[in-house]
């Protein structure tokens, strides 16, 4: 899993639901709980797994200690925990490094779309672009200026 | 008593026939009330909310805010909308600063207040972003920050989670309850309109049930469930069943 198509809010919502179920829940039951199809909830499960908040085995999704720490925390503390997790995601690390090495610390949207296409061979690169920005903004790493259509490093990077 | 809704009725004239929307609604709102107004679609619950904040006039009856007739420009009342109602050409910070303009004349101070509430809802890092670049969940966080920034005594919310996907909605409900539990944060009371019984039992400490049109209060009950609430708790389900049993 390079990057799932799920926002950070969706992933936290999922963790809250697993927590309500006692810390471990079946994927199908989670989907039914939210009136979602299984394939609609899978990206959030993948995202939670990629960030180290759940362990998945045989269709059972179990919260990790980190997830419990996240759910017990206030809004600002949650941001900090998520920030550290996102910074460790390989595709985001790679993009941040590219930006750091670039001359103006900026990259055009076009370049980023190509960057994504090379790593995720999907037709909907635009959607992944939005997800990357959603995650990196949460993490205070990368922002997007929609006027100049460029991404740039935030102070946290 | 913060707000008194006194015998409020609303009717519309349509092709010579009168259509009743709300019928003799009468209740009061106290400090620390988190009220959910629940009813089927078309029962007039959104109209009632608009009357409570002074955006619409009742046909008869009145709404008093701390003993005085409510007016739409009341700075102590704020509203969160289902569809966020953000200005697309303004950034997150600018959207929030705009509602502060009539009240806070110092620009620097407006910026500070906006900044405080942006942090409170976890939107720091998104200050200069335009709404079109935000996910639904982030847009509604701006809606919350904007409403809280006026430091309202009464916060009104019209189906604030129903344009969000189910997972995002779950996340935002919990965050809103965190803000509600934080004594340093406004407001003193919340009135939220929803069609979703489970959501009402999850959020509210008081539920007011409206009948189908014309909306009449059919129940006014206190939800005595400890927080944080758990949707999987059998006790939670008993409350949901109880509310359903009053509807049918």
JSON list of N, CA and C in Angstrom, two decimals, chain B residues 55-87:
[
{"chain": "B", "resi": 55, "resn": "UNK", "atom": "N", "xyz": [-33.87, 34.44, 12.37]},
{"chain": "B", "resi": 55, "resn": "UNK", "atom": "CA", "xyz": [-33.80, 34.60, 10.91]},
{"chain": "B", "resi": 55, "resn": "UNK", "atom": "C", "xyz": [-35.18, 34.59, 10.27]},
{"chain": "B", "resi": 56, "resn": "UNK", "atom": "N", "xyz": [-36.14, 34.03, 10.98]},
{"chain": "B", "resi": 56, "resn": "UNK", "atom": "CA", "xyz": [-37.50, 33.96, 10.46]},
{"chain": "B", "resi": 56, "resn": "UNK", "atom": "C", "xyz": [-38.46, 34.36, 11.57]},
{"chain": "B", "resi": 57, "resn": "UNK", "atom": "N", "xyz": [-39.59, 34.95, 11.19]},
{"chain": "B", "resi": 57, "resn": "UNK", "atom": "CA", "xyz": [-40.58, 35.36, 12.20]},
{"chain": "B", "resi": 57, "resn": "UNK", "atom": "C", "xyz": [-41.64, 34.27, 12.35]},
{"chain": "B", "resi": 58, "resn": "UNK", "atom": "N", "xyz": [-42.05, 33.98, 13.57]},
{"chain": "B", "resi": 58, "resn": "UNK", "atom": "CA", "xyz": [-43.17, 33.05, 13.72]},
{"chain": "B", "resi": 58, "resn": "UNK", "atom": "C", "xyz": [-44.49, 33.74, 13.36]},
{"chain": "B", "resi": 59, "resn": "UNK", "atom": "N", "xyz": [-45.50, 32.95, 12.97]},
{"chain": "B", "resi": 59, "resn": "UNK", "atom": "CA", "xyz": [-46.81, 33.53, 12.69]},
{"chain": "B", "resi": 59, "resn": "UNK", "atom": "C", "xyz": [-47.44, 34.01, 14.00]},
{"chain": "B", "resi": 60, "resn": "UNK", "atom": "N", "xyz": [-47.24, 33.21, 15.04]},
{"chain": "B", "resi": 60, "resn": "UNK", "atom": "CA", "xyz": [-47.64, 33.67, 16.36]},
{"chain": "B", "resi": 60, "resn": "UNK", "atom": "C", "xyz": [-46.67, 33.12, 17.39]},
{"chain": "B", "resi": 61, "resn": "UNK", "atom": "N", "xyz": [-46.68, 33.70, 18.58]},
{"chain": "B", "resi": 61, "resn": "UNK", "atom": "CA", "xyz": [-45.73, 33.30, 19.61]},
{"chain": "B", "resi": 61, "resn": "UNK", "atom": "C", "xyz": [-44.46, 34.13, 19.53]},
{"chain": "B", "resi": 62, "resn": "UNK", "atom": "N", "xyz": [-43.51, 33.84, 20.43]},
{"chain": "B", "resi": 62, "resn": "UNK", "atom": "CA", "xyz": [-42.28, 34.64, 20.44]},
{"chain": "B", "resi": 62, "resn": "UNK", "atom": "C", "xyz": [-41.10, 33.83, 20.98]},
{"chain": "B", "resi": 63, "resn": "UNK", "atom": "N", "xyz": [-39.91, 34.33, 20.66]},
{"chain": "B", "resi": 63, "resn": "UNK", "atom": "CA", "xyz": [-38.68, 33.73, 21.18]},
{"chain": "B", "resi": 63, "resn": "UNK", "atom": "C", "xyz": [-37.95, 34.80, 21.98]},
{"chain": "B", "resi": 64, "resn": "UNK", "atom": "N", "xyz": [-37.63, 34.47, 23.22]},
{"chain": "B", "resi": 64, "resn": "UNK", "atom": "CA", "xyz": [-36.91, 35.43, 24.07]},
{"chain": "B", "resi": 64, "resn": "UNK", "atom": "C", "xyz": [-35.51, 34.89, 24.34]},
{"chain": "B", "resi": 65, "resn": "UNK", "atom": "N", "xyz": [-34.52, 35.77, 24.21]},
{"chain": "B", "resi": 65, "resn": "UNK", "atom": "CA", "xyz": [-33.14, 35.43, 24.54]},
{"chain": "B", "resi": 65, "resn": "UNK", "atom": "C", "xyz": [-32.77, 36.24, 25.77]},
{"chain": "B", "resi": 66, "resn": "UNK", "atom": "N", "xyz": [-32.52, 35.57, 26.86]},
{"chain": "B", "resi": 66, "resn": "UNK", "atom": "CA", "xyz": [-32.29, 36.23, 28.15]},
{"chain": "B", "resi": 66, "resn": "UNK", "atom": "C", "xyz": [-33.35, 37.31, 28.42]},
{"chain": "B", "resi": 67, "resn": "UNK", "atom": "N", "xyz": [-34.60, 36.93, 28.17]},
{"chain": "B", "resi": 67, "resn": "UNK", "atom": "CA", "xyz": [-35.71, 37.81, 28.50]},
{"chain": "B", "resi": 67, "resn": "UNK", "atom": "C", "xyz": [-36.07, 38.85, 27.45]},
{"chain": "B", "resi": 68, "resn": "UNK", "atom": "N", "xyz": [-35.24, 38.95, 26.39]},
{"chain": "B", "resi": 68, "resn": "UNK", "atom": "CA", "xyz": [-35.54, 39.95, 25.35]},
{"chain": "B", "resi": 68, "resn": "UNK", "atom": "C", "xyz": [-35.84, 39.27, 24.03]},
{"chain": "B", "resi": 69, "resn": "UNK", "atom": "N", "xyz": [-36.66, 39.92, 23.20]},
{"chain": "B", "resi": 69, "resn": "UNK", "atom": "CA", "xyz": [-37.01, 39.34, 21.90]},
{"chain": "B", "resi": 69, "resn": "UNK", "atom": "C", "xyz": [-35.74, 39.10, 21.08]},
{"chain": "B", "resi": 70, "resn": "UNK", "atom": "N", "xyz": [-35.67, 37.95, 20.45]},
{"chain": "B", "resi": 70, "resn": "UNK", "atom": "CA", "xyz": [-34.48, 37.59, 19.68]},
{"chain": "B", "resi": 70, "resn": "UNK", "atom": "C", "xyz": [-34.40, 38.43, 18.40]},
{"chain": "B", "resi": 71, "resn": "UNK", "atom": "N", "xyz": [-33.18, 38.79, 18.01]},
{"chain": "B", "resi": 71, "resn": "UNK", "atom": "CA", "xyz": [-32.98, 39.52, 16.76]},
{"chain": "B", "resi": 71, "resn": "UNK", "atom": "C", "xyz": [-31.87, 38.83, 15.98]},
{"chain": "B", "resi": 72, "resn": "UNK", "atom": "N", "xyz": [-31.94, 38.84, 14.64]},
{"chain": "B", "resi": 72, "resn": "UNK", "atom": "CA", "xyz": [-30.95, 38.11, 13.85]},
{"chain": "B", "resi": 72, "resn": "UNK", "atom": "C", "xyz": [-29.52, 38.59, 14.07]},
{"chain": "B", "resi": 73, "resn": "UNK", "atom": "N", "xyz": [-29.36, 39.86, 14.47]},
{"chain": "B", "resi": 73, "resn": "UNK", "atom": "CA", "xyz": [-28.00, 40.37, 14.66]},
{"chain": "B", "resi": 73, "resn": "UNK", "atom": "C", "xyz": [-27.47, 40.11, 16.08]},
{"chain": "B", "resi": 74, "resn": "UNK", "atom": "N", "xyz": [-28.19, 39.28, 16.84]},
{"chain": "B", "resi": 74, "resn": "UNK", "atom": "CA", "xyz": [-27.73, 38.96, 18.19]},
{"chain": "B", "resi": 74, "resn": "UNK", "atom": "C", "xyz": [-26.33, 38.32, 18.15]},
{"chain": "B", "resi": 75, "resn": "UNK", "atom": "N", "xyz": [-25.33, 39.01, 18.72]},
{"chain": "B", "resi": 75, "resn": "UNK", "atom": "CA", "xyz": [-23.97, 38.48, 18.61]},
{"chain": "B", "resi": 75, "resn": "UNK", "atom": "C", "xyz": [-23.71, 37.28, 19.52]},
{"chain": "B", "resi": 76, "resn": "UNK", "atom": "N", "xyz": [-24.67, 36.96, 20.37]},
{"chain": "B", "resi": 76, "resn": "UNK", "atom": "CA", "xyz": [-24.46, 35.87, 21.31]},
{"chain": "B", "resi": 76, "resn": "UNK", "atom": "C", "xyz": [-25.00, 34.54, 20.79]},
{"chain": "B", "resi": 77, "resn": "UNK", "atom": "N", "xyz": [-25.45, 34.55, 19.53]},
{"chain": "B", "resi": 77, "resn": "UNK", "atom": "CA", "xyz": [-25.98, 33.34, 18.93]},
{"chain": "B", "resi": 77, "resn": "UNK", "atom": "C", "xyz": [-25.22, 33.07, 17.64]},
{"chain": "B", "resi": 78, "resn": "UNK", "atom": "N", "xyz": [-24.81, 31.83, 17.43]},
{"chain": "B", "resi": 78, "resn": "UNK", "atom": "CA", "xyz": [-24.09, 31.51, 16.20]},
{"chain": "B", "resi": 78, "resn": "UNK", "atom": "C", "xyz": [-24.72, 30.27, 15.58]},
{"chain": "B", "resi": 79, "resn": "UNK", "atom": "N", "xyz": [-24.47, 30.10, 14.30]},
{"chain": "B", "resi": 79, "resn": "UNK", "atom": "CA", "xyz": [-25.12, 29.02, 13.56]},
{"chain": "B", "resi": 79, "resn": "UNK", "atom": "C", "xyz": [-24.09, 28.24, 12.75]},
{"chain": "B", "resi": 80, "resn": "UNK", "atom": "N", "xyz": [-24.26, 26.92, 12.74]},
{"chain": "B", "resi": 80, "resn": "UNK", "atom": "CA", "xyz": [-23.46, 26.04, 11.87]},
{"chain": "B", "resi": 80, "resn": "UNK", "atom": "C", "xyz": [-24.43, 25.41, 10.88]},
{"chain": "B", "resi": 81, "resn": "UNK", "atom": "N", "xyz": [-24.07, 25.45, 9.60]},
{"chain": "B", "resi": 81, "resn": "UNK", "atom": "CA", "xyz": [-24.98, 25.01, 8.55]},
{"chain": "B", "resi": 81, "resn": "UNK", "atom": "C", "xyz": [-24.59, 23.65, 7.99]},
{"chain": "B", "resi": 82, "resn": "UNK", "atom": "N", "xyz": [-25.59, 22.97, 7.45]},
{"chain": "B", "resi": 82, "resn": "UNK", "atom": "CA", "xyz": [-25.36, 21.66, 6.84]},
{"chain": "B", "resi": 82, "resn": "UNK", "atom": "C", "xyz": [-24.35, 21.75, 5.69]},
{"chain": "B", "resi": 83, "resn": "UNK", "atom": "N", "xyz": [-24.49, 22.79, 4.88]},
{"chain": "B", "resi": 83, "resn": "UNK", "atom": "CA", "xyz": [-23.60, 22.91, 3.71]},
{"chain": "B", "resi": 83, "resn": "UNK", "atom": "C", "xyz": [-22.49, 23.92, 3.91]},
{"chain": "B", "resi": 84, "resn": "UNK", "atom": "N", "xyz": [-22.08, 24.07, 5.14]},
{"chain": "B", "resi": 84, "resn": "UNK", "atom": "CA", "xyz": [-20.90, 24.85, 5.55]},
{"chain": "B", "resi": 84, "resn": "UNK", "atom": "C", "xyz": [-21.05, 26.36, 5.35]},
{"chain": "B", "resi": 85, "resn": "UNK", "atom": "N", "xyz": [-21.66, 26.80, 4.21]},
{"chain": "B", "resi": 85, "resn": "UNK", "atom": "CA", "xyz": [-21.89, 28.22, 3.95]},
{"chain": "B", "resi": 85, "resn": "UNK", "atom": "C", "xyz": [-20.61, 29.05, 4.10]},
{"chain": "B", "resi": 86, "resn": "UNK", "atom": "N", "xyz": [-19.53, 28.60, 3.47]},
{"chain": "B", "resi": 86, "resn": "UNK", "atom": "CA", "xyz": [-18.28, 29.36, 3.49]},
{"chain": "B", "resi": 86, "resn": "UNK", "atom": "C", "xyz": [-18.19, 30.20, 2.22]},
{"chain": "B", "resi": 87, "resn": "UNK", "atom": "N", "xyz": [-17.49, 31.33, 2.30]},
{"chain": "B", "resi": 87, "resn": "UNK", "atom": "CA", "xyz": [-17.27, 32.12, 1.10]},
{"chain": "B", "resi": 87, "resn": "UNK", "atom": "C", "xyz": [-16.09, 31.53, 0.33]}
]
